[in-house]
mmCIF file of C-alpha atoms in Angstrom:
data_model
loop_
_atom_site.group_PDB
_atom_site.id
_atom_site.type_symbol
_atom_site.label_atom_id
_atom_site.label_comp_id
_atom_site.label_asym_id
_atom_site.label_seq_id
_atom_site.Cartn_x
_atom_site.Cartn_y
_atom_site.Cartn_z
ATOM 1 C CA MET A 1 13.105 3.422 -12.790
ATOM 2 C CA GLY A 2 10.107 2.262 -10.754
ATOM 3 C CA LYS A 3 8.196 4.521 -8.396
ATOM 4 C CA THR A 4 7.995 3.210 -4.828
ATOM 5 C CA ILE A 5 4.684 3.957 -3.089
ATOM 6 C CA ALA A 6 3.913 3.065 0.530
ATOM 7 C CA ILE A 7 0.261 2.442 1.413
ATOM 8 C CA ALA A 8 0.017 3.535 5.017
ATOM 9 C CA ASN A 9 -2.259 4.668 7.798
ATOM 10 C CA GLN A 10 -1.598 4.206 11.510
ATOM 11 C CA LYS A 11 -5.315 3.511 11.975
ATOM 12 C CA GLY A 12 -6.250 -0.129 11.381
ATOM 13 C CA GLY A 13 -9.212 -1.357 9.335
ATOM 14 C CA VAL A 14 -9.131 1.381 6.700
ATOM 15 C CA GLY A 15 -8.583 -0.907 3.706
ATOM 16 C CA LYS A 16 -4.801 -0.664 3.304
ATOM 17 C CA THR A 17 -4.285 -4.281 2.272
ATOM 18 C CA THR A 18 -7.382 -4.344 0.052
ATOM 19 C CA THR A 19 -6.028 -1.242 -1.674
ATOM 20 C CA ALA A 20 -2.526 -2.729 -1.972
ATOM 21 C CA ILE A 21 -3.717 -6.011 -3.533
ATOM 22 C CA ASN A 22 -6.246 -4.521 -5.908
ATOM 23 C CA LEU A 23 -4.283 -1.442 -6.967
ATOM 24 C CA ALA A 24 -1.222 -3.640 -7.662
ATOM 25 C CA ALA A 25 -3.323 -6.066 -9.740
ATOM 26 C CA SER A 26 -5.060 -3.225 -11.592
ATOM 27 C CA LEU A 27 -1.745 -1.528 -12.449
ATOM 28 C CA ALA A 28 -0.550 -4.865 -13.852
ATOM 29 C CA MET A 29 -3.767 -5.103 -15.884
ATOM 30 C CA HIS A 30 -2.830 -1.699 -17.330
ATOM 31 C CA ASN A 31 0.370 -3.361 -18.631
ATOM 32 C CA LYS A 32 2.619 -2.043 -15.864
ATOM 33 C CA LYS A 33 5.272 -4.228 -14.248
ATOM 34 C CA VAL A 34 4.467 -4.205 -10.531
ATOM 35 C CA LEU A 35 6.075 -5.472 -7.330
ATOM 36 C CA LEU A 36 4.019 -5.653 -4.134
ATOM 37 C CA ILE A 37 5.994 -5.844 -0.886
ATOM 38 C CA ASP A 38 4.004 -7.224 2.048
ATOM 39 C CA ALA A 39 5.491 -5.390 5.031
ATOM 40 C CA ASP A 40 2.794 -6.527 7.484
ATOM 41 C CA PRO A 41 3.364 -9.599 9.723
ATOM 42 C CA GLN A 42 -0.313 -10.560 9.248
ATOM 43 C CA ALA A 43 0.659 -11.440 5.637
ATOM 44 C CA ASN A 44 -2.845 -10.717 4.321
ATOM 45 C CA ALA A 45 -1.550 -9.261 1.047
ATOM 46 C CA THR A 46 0.439 -12.469 0.540
ATOM 47 C CA SER A 47 -2.472 -14.865 1.099
ATOM 48 C CA GLY A 48 -4.866 -12.473 -0.670
ATOM 49 C CA LEU A 49 -2.895 -13.039 -3.883
ATOM 50 C CA GLY A 50 -2.995 -16.802 -3.489
ATOM 51 C CA VAL A 51 0.555 -17.203 -2.163
ATOM 52 C CA GLU A 52 0.812 -19.553 0.825
ATOM 53 C CA PRO A 53 3.194 -17.967 3.391
ATOM 54 C CA LYS A 54 4.378 -21.388 4.655
ATOM 55 C CA MET A 55 5.434 -22.424 1.151
ATOM 56 C CA MET A 56 7.792 -19.468 0.610
ATOM 57 C CA THR A 57 11.509 -20.106 1.084
ATOM 58 C CA SER A 58 12.245 -16.403 1.545
ATOM 59 C CA THR A 59 10.186 -13.357 2.493
ATOM 60 C CA ILE A 60 10.610 -9.687 3.332
ATOM 61 C CA TYR A 61 11.936 -10.896 6.708
ATOM 62 C CA GLU A 62 15.042 -12.445 5.086
ATOM 63 C CA CYS A 63 15.528 -9.332 2.927
ATOM 64 C CA LEU A 64 15.544 -7.080 5.993
ATOM 65 C CA VAL A 65 17.362 -9.226 8.544
ATOM 66 C CA ASP A 66 19.726 -11.333 6.416
ATOM 67 C CA ASP A 67 20.220 -8.948 3.458
ATOM 68 C CA TYR A 68 18.717 -11.617 1.192
ATOM 69 C CA PRO A 69 18.406 -10.299 -2.410
ATOM 70 C CA MET A 70 14.917 -8.958 -3.057
ATOM 71 C CA ARG A 71 15.033 -10.151 -6.655
ATOM 72 C CA SER A 72 15.387 -13.725 -5.372
ATOM 73 C CA ALA A 73 12.579 -13.281 -2.818
ATOM 74 C CA ALA A 74 10.040 -11.996 -5.382
ATOM 75 C CA VAL A 75 7.572 -14.592 -6.662
ATOM 76 C CA HIS A 76 5.033 -14.431 -9.502
ATOM 77 C CA THR A 77 1.354 -14.152 -8.608
ATOM 78 C CA CYS A 78 -1.875 -15.133 -10.342
ATOM 79 C CA VAL A 79 -1.768 -11.779 -12.180
ATOM 80 C CA ASP A 80 0.559 -11.442 -15.173
ATOM 81 C CA GLY A 81 3.083 -8.675 -14.531
ATOM 82 C CA LEU A 82 2.576 -8.668 -10.745
ATOM 83 C CA ASP A 83 5.221 -10.101 -8.407
ATOM 84 C CA ILE A 84 5.143 -10.167 -4.618
ATOM 85 C CA VAL A 85 7.744 -10.246 -1.882
ATOM 86 C CA GLY A 86 5.647 -12.021 0.711
ATOM 87 C CA SER A 87 5.464 -11.886 4.482
ATOM 88 C CA ARG A 88 4.717 -14.206 7.370
ATOM 89 C CA ILE A 89 4.306 -13.932 11.124
ATOM 90 C CA ASP A 90 8.050 -14.081 11.892
ATOM 91 C CA LEU A 91 8.280 -10.532 10.496
ATOM 92 C CA VAL A 92 7.247 -9.465 14.020
ATOM 93 C CA GLY A 93 10.740 -10.518 15.146
ATOM 94 C CA ALA A 94 12.399 -8.309 12.538
ATOM 95 C CA GLU A 95 11.425 -5.252 14.601
ATOM 96 C CA LEU A 96 13.729 -6.434 17.404
ATOM 97 C CA GLU A 97 16.459 -7.756 15.141
ATOM 98 C CA LEU A 98 16.744 -4.488 13.249
ATOM 99 C CA ILE A 99 17.111 -2.369 16.399
ATOM 100 C CA ASN A 100 20.872 -2.919 16.632
ATOM 101 C CA LYS A 101 21.495 -2.943 12.885
ATOM 102 C CA GLN A 102 23.614 -0.093 11.559
ATOM 103 C CA ASP A 103 21.635 2.415 9.483
ATOM 104 C CA ARG A 104 18.552 0.296 10.233
ATOM 105 C CA ASP A 105 16.002 2.786 8.846
ATOM 106 C CA ASN A 106 17.531 2.485 5.366
ATOM 107 C CA THR A 107 17.504 -1.329 5.234
ATOM 108 C CA LEU A 108 14.412 -1.607 3.008
ATOM 109 C CA ARG A 109 15.524 1.256 0.761
ATOM 110 C CA LYS A 110 18.816 -0.568 0.078
ATOM 111 C CA ALA A 111 16.957 -3.841 -0.599
ATOM 112 C CA ILE A 112 14.596 -2.141 -3.064
ATOM 113 C CA ALA A 113 17.464 -0.377 -4.877
ATOM 114 C CA GLU A 114 18.492 -3.598 -6.660
ATOM 115 C CA VAL A 115 15.016 -4.129 -8.190
ATOM 116 C CA LYS A 116 14.004 -0.501 -8.767
ATOM 117 C CA ASN A 117 14.736 -0.734 -12.496
ATOM 118 C CA ASP A 118 12.806 -4.008 -12.892
ATOM 119 C CA TYR A 119 9.380 -2.499 -12.207
ATOM 120 C CA ASP A 120 7.183 0.471 -13.105
ATOM 121 C CA PHE A 121 5.597 0.558 -9.640
ATOM 122 C CA ILE A 122 6.691 -0.908 -6.307
ATOM 123 C CA LEU A 123 3.892 -0.850 -3.703
ATOM 124 C CA ILE A 124 4.518 -1.455 0.005
ATOM 125 C CA ASP A 125 1.628 -2.661 2.171
ATOM 126 C CA CYS A 126 2.429 -1.274 5.635
ATOM 127 C CA SER A 127 1.195 -2.542 8.990
ATOM 128 C CA PRO A 128 -1.014 -0.223 11.085
ATOM 129 C CA SER A 129 1.675 0.282 13.739
ATOM 130 C CA LEU A 130 4.466 2.824 13.464
ATOM 131 C CA GLY A 131 7.338 0.437 14.157
ATOM 132 C CA VAL A 132 10.779 0.055 12.622
ATOM 133 C CA ILE A 133 9.418 -1.684 9.511
ATOM 134 C CA THR A 134 6.847 1.018 8.732
ATOM 135 C CA VAL A 135 9.551 3.661 9.226
ATOM 136 C CA ASN A 136 11.669 1.625 6.783
ATOM 137 C CA ALA A 137 8.806 1.600 4.284
ATOM 138 C CA LEU A 138 8.310 5.374 4.483
ATOM 139 C CA THR A 139 12.064 5.921 4.232
ATOM 140 C CA ALA A 140 12.210 3.734 1.104
ATOM 141 C CA ALA A 141 9.151 5.272 -0.568
ATOM 142 C CA ASP A 142 8.964 8.082 -3.092
ATOM 143 C CA SER A 143 5.403 8.786 -1.986
ATOM 144 C CA VAL A 144 2.597 7.522 0.224
ATOM 145 C CA ILE A 145 -1.051 6.700 -0.490
ATOM 146 C CA ILE A 146 -3.221 7.216 2.593
ATOM 147 C CA PRO A 147 -6.472 5.195 2.598
ATOM 148 C CA VAL A 148 -9.178 6.949 4.622
ATOM 149 C CA GLN A 149 -12.290 5.093 5.725
ATOM 150 C CA ALA A 150 -15.564 6.942 5.082
ATOM 151 C CA GLU A 151 -16.548 6.863 8.777
ATOM 152 C CA TYR A 152 -16.757 9.267 11.676
ATOM 153 C CA PHE A 153 -13.329 8.697 13.271
ATOM 154 C CA ALA A 154 -11.496 8.478 9.943
ATOM 155 C CA LEU A 155 -10.087 11.980 10.000
ATOM 156 C CA GLU A 156 -8.643 11.565 13.496
ATOM 157 C CA GLY A 157 -5.750 9.375 12.440
ATOM 158 C CA ILE A 158 -4.728 11.560 9.510
ATOM 159 C CA SER A 159 -3.042 14.272 11.598
ATOM 160 C CA LYS A 160 -0.906 11.633 13.352
ATOM 161 C CA LEU A 161 0.161 10.121 10.050
ATOM 162 C CA LEU A 162 0.906 13.519 8.509
ATOM 163 C CA ASN A 163 3.068 14.307 11.519
ATOM 164 C CA THR A 164 4.913 10.995 11.008
ATOM 165 C CA VAL A 165 5.424 11.818 7.322
ATOM 166 C CA ARG A 166 6.806 15.243 8.314
ATOM 167 C CA ILE A 167 9.291 13.644 10.737
ATOM 168 C CA ILE A 168 10.428 11.022 8.183
ATOM 169 C CA LYS A 169 10.767 13.757 5.570
ATOM 170 C CA SER A 170 12.893 15.990 7.806
ATOM 171 C CA LYS A 171 15.137 13.268 9.240
ATOM 172 C CA LEU A 172 15.293 10.317 6.823
ATOM 173 C CA ASN A 173 13.694 10.880 3.420
ATOM 174 C CA PRO A 174 13.513 14.485 2.158
ATOM 175 C CA GLY A 175 11.967 13.327 -1.142
ATOM 176 C CA LEU A 176 8.886 11.713 0.450
ATOM 177 C CA SER A 177 5.618 13.168 -0.830
ATOM 178 C CA ILE A 178 1.933 12.367 -0.442
ATOM 179 C CA GLU A 179 0.666 10.604 -3.559
ATOM 180 C CA GLY A 180 -2.896 11.062 -2.446
ATOM 181 C CA PHE A 181 -5.689 10.422 0.036
ATOM 182 C CA LEU A 182 -7.989 7.583 -1.000
ATOM 183 C CA LEU A 183 -11.515 7.337 0.372
ATOM 184 C CA THR A 184 -12.385 3.678 1.062
ATOM 185 C CA MET A 185 -15.497 1.774 2.171
ATOM 186 C CA TYR A 186 -17.571 4.529 0.625
ATOM 187 C CA ASP A 187 -21.378 4.326 0.614
ATOM 188 C CA ALA A 188 -22.875 7.129 -1.491
ATOM 189 C CA ARG A 189 -26.252 6.671 0.241
ATOM 190 C CA LEU A 190 -24.826 7.880 3.548
ATOM 191 C CA ARG A 191 -24.676 11.607 4.141
ATOM 192 C CA LEU A 192 -21.702 11.105 6.480
ATOM 193 C CA ALA A 193 -19.634 9.457 3.717
ATOM 194 C CA ASN A 194 -20.269 12.419 1.415
ATOM 195 C CA GLN A 195 -19.421 14.866 4.225
ATOM 196 C CA ILE A 196 -16.083 13.118 4.843
ATOM 197 C CA TYR A 197 -15.244 13.268 1.140
ATOM 198 C CA GLU A 198 -16.072 16.996 1.059
ATOM 199 C CA GLU A 199 -14.037 17.599 4.206
ATOM 200 C CA LEU A 200 -11.039 15.797 2.695
ATOM 201 C CA LYS A 201 -11.372 17.843 -0.512
ATOM 202 C CA ASN A 202 -11.606 21.090 1.472
ATOM 203 C CA HIS A 203 -8.487 20.262 3.488
ATOM 204 C CA PHE A 204 -6.304 18.609 0.862
ATOM 205 C CA GLY A 205 -7.691 19.653 -2.535
ATOM 206 C CA ASP A 206 -6.001 17.910 -5.466
ATOM 207 C CA MET A 207 -4.219 15.503 -3.116
ATOM 208 C CA VAL A 208 -7.514 13.585 -2.792
ATOM 209 C CA PHE A 209 -8.010 10.933 -5.481
ATOM 210 C CA THR A 210 -11.120 11.504 -7.602
ATOM 211 C CA THR A 211 -11.719 7.732 -7.475
ATOM 212 C CA VAL A 212 -13.417 6.430 -4.326
ATOM 213 C CA ILE A 213 -13.516 2.755 -3.317
ATOM 214 C CA PRO A 214 -17.066 1.606 -2.495
ATOM 215 C CA ARG A 215 -18.194 -0.882 0.086
ATOM 216 C CA ASN A 216 -18.515 -4.005 -2.030
ATOM 217 C CA ILE A 217 -19.206 -7.611 -1.057
ATOM 218 C CA ARG A 218 -17.182 -9.034 -3.975
ATOM 219 C CA LEU A 219 -14.183 -6.972 -2.872
ATOM 220 C CA SER A 220 -14.500 -8.493 0.615
ATOM 221 C CA GLU A 221 -14.914 -12.042 -0.697
ATOM 222 C CA ALA A 222 -12.023 -12.033 -3.190
ATOM 223 C CA PRO A 223 -9.070 -12.455 -0.721
ATOM 224 C CA SER A 224 -10.557 -15.670 0.707
ATOM 225 C CA HIS A 225 -10.222 -17.097 -2.811
ATOM 226 C CA GLY A 226 -6.626 -15.867 -3.122
ATOM 227 C CA LEU A 227 -7.597 -13.508 -5.937
ATOM 228 C CA PRO A 228 -7.769 -9.763 -6.514
ATOM 229 C CA ALA A 229 -11.263 -8.492 -7.344
ATOM 230 C CA ILE A 230 -10.338 -7.959 -11.003
ATOM 231 C CA LEU A 231 -9.912 -11.751 -11.404
ATOM 232 C CA TYR A 232 -12.612 -12.801 -8.934
ATOM 233 C CA ASP A 233 -15.371 -10.649 -10.451
ATOM 234 C CA PRO A 234 -14.113 -8.200 -13.099
ATOM 235 C CA SER A 235 -17.495 -6.463 -13.446
ATOM 236 C CA SER A 236 -17.924 -5.766 -9.701
ATOM 237 C CA ARG A 237 -17.822 -2.188 -8.443
ATOM 238 C CA GLY A 238 -14.816 -3.080 -6.285
ATOM 239 C CA ALA A 239 -12.863 -4.250 -9.336
ATOM 240 C CA THR A 240 -13.861 -1.388 -11.639
ATOM 241 C CA SER A 241 -13.097 1.273 -9.002
ATOM 242 C CA HIS A 242 -9.551 -0.060 -8.523
ATOM 243 C CA MET A 243 -9.037 -0.154 -12.299
ATOM 244 C CA GLN A 244 -10.115 3.498 -12.336
ATOM 245 C CA LEU A 245 -7.736 4.266 -9.454
ATOM 246 C CA ALA A 246 -4.838 2.642 -11.341
ATOM 247 C CA LYS A 247 -5.695 4.713 -14.416
ATOM 248 C CA GLU A 248 -5.768 7.888 -12.298
ATOM 249 C CA LEU A 249 -2.417 7.040 -10.674
ATOM 250 C CA ILE A 250 -0.762 6.321 -14.050
ATOM 251 C CA ALA A 251 -2.113 9.583 -15.534
ATOM 252 C CA LYS A 252 -0.958 11.571 -12.501
ATOM 253 C CA ASN A 253 2.572 10.178 -12.727
ATOM 254 C CA ARG A 254 2.716 10.676 -16.487
ATOM 255 C CA LYS A 255 1.800 14.327 -15.939
ATOM 256 C CA ASN A 256 4.451 14.736 -13.224
ATOM 257 C CA ALA A 257 7.174 12.890 -15.140
#
């Protein structure tokens, strides 16, 4: 049975989608069967894997609003072993349409249930807002990866997100755990970046991934070509760091199995 991991942070611009695309691709490169669910109306994870939102007949919107089967909505990507349930801008409307739906917070969990045995990992790329869809993602997830930008205000948003996780855990999903904190946009030359890493380690110990994701131009360029970094430039630091992250995640889950 696949493990469902939400990639979430209420603060924007911390590298959630970059992490989602590249971790999903790297897990697939490690011979894991992976499904990426794009739960963000901006659909950047969708286009970043070379899938044109306008060309899709069904997306996460149809799965949530019309109970469309997720297995039918999943499409293959440019990476062998990686499928995506894409998104597009009309997902914004799903927030309103789900409001009156019975048991609305469990809609995504029910949709994922039918494909849970098809994959080793199911990753959900969440939007930066804490709306109905993000609540759905956290309710459906077994755990959450929290990307943290190596900048001054990065630690501010963490307490809000941890509070959200606590609420979801107490009211909707008692099994939700934190998979780990991931430091992104890391520049080892900056003292501040190293201080933030140390601060994270002091606060959260083993919950902080050993792997850090560096600032890397190839990592930034790759989505405009519709490719993950591992296909765009396999030798780049952005690609190798995500491969290392995938290896760390697999080892961690093997140990906890």
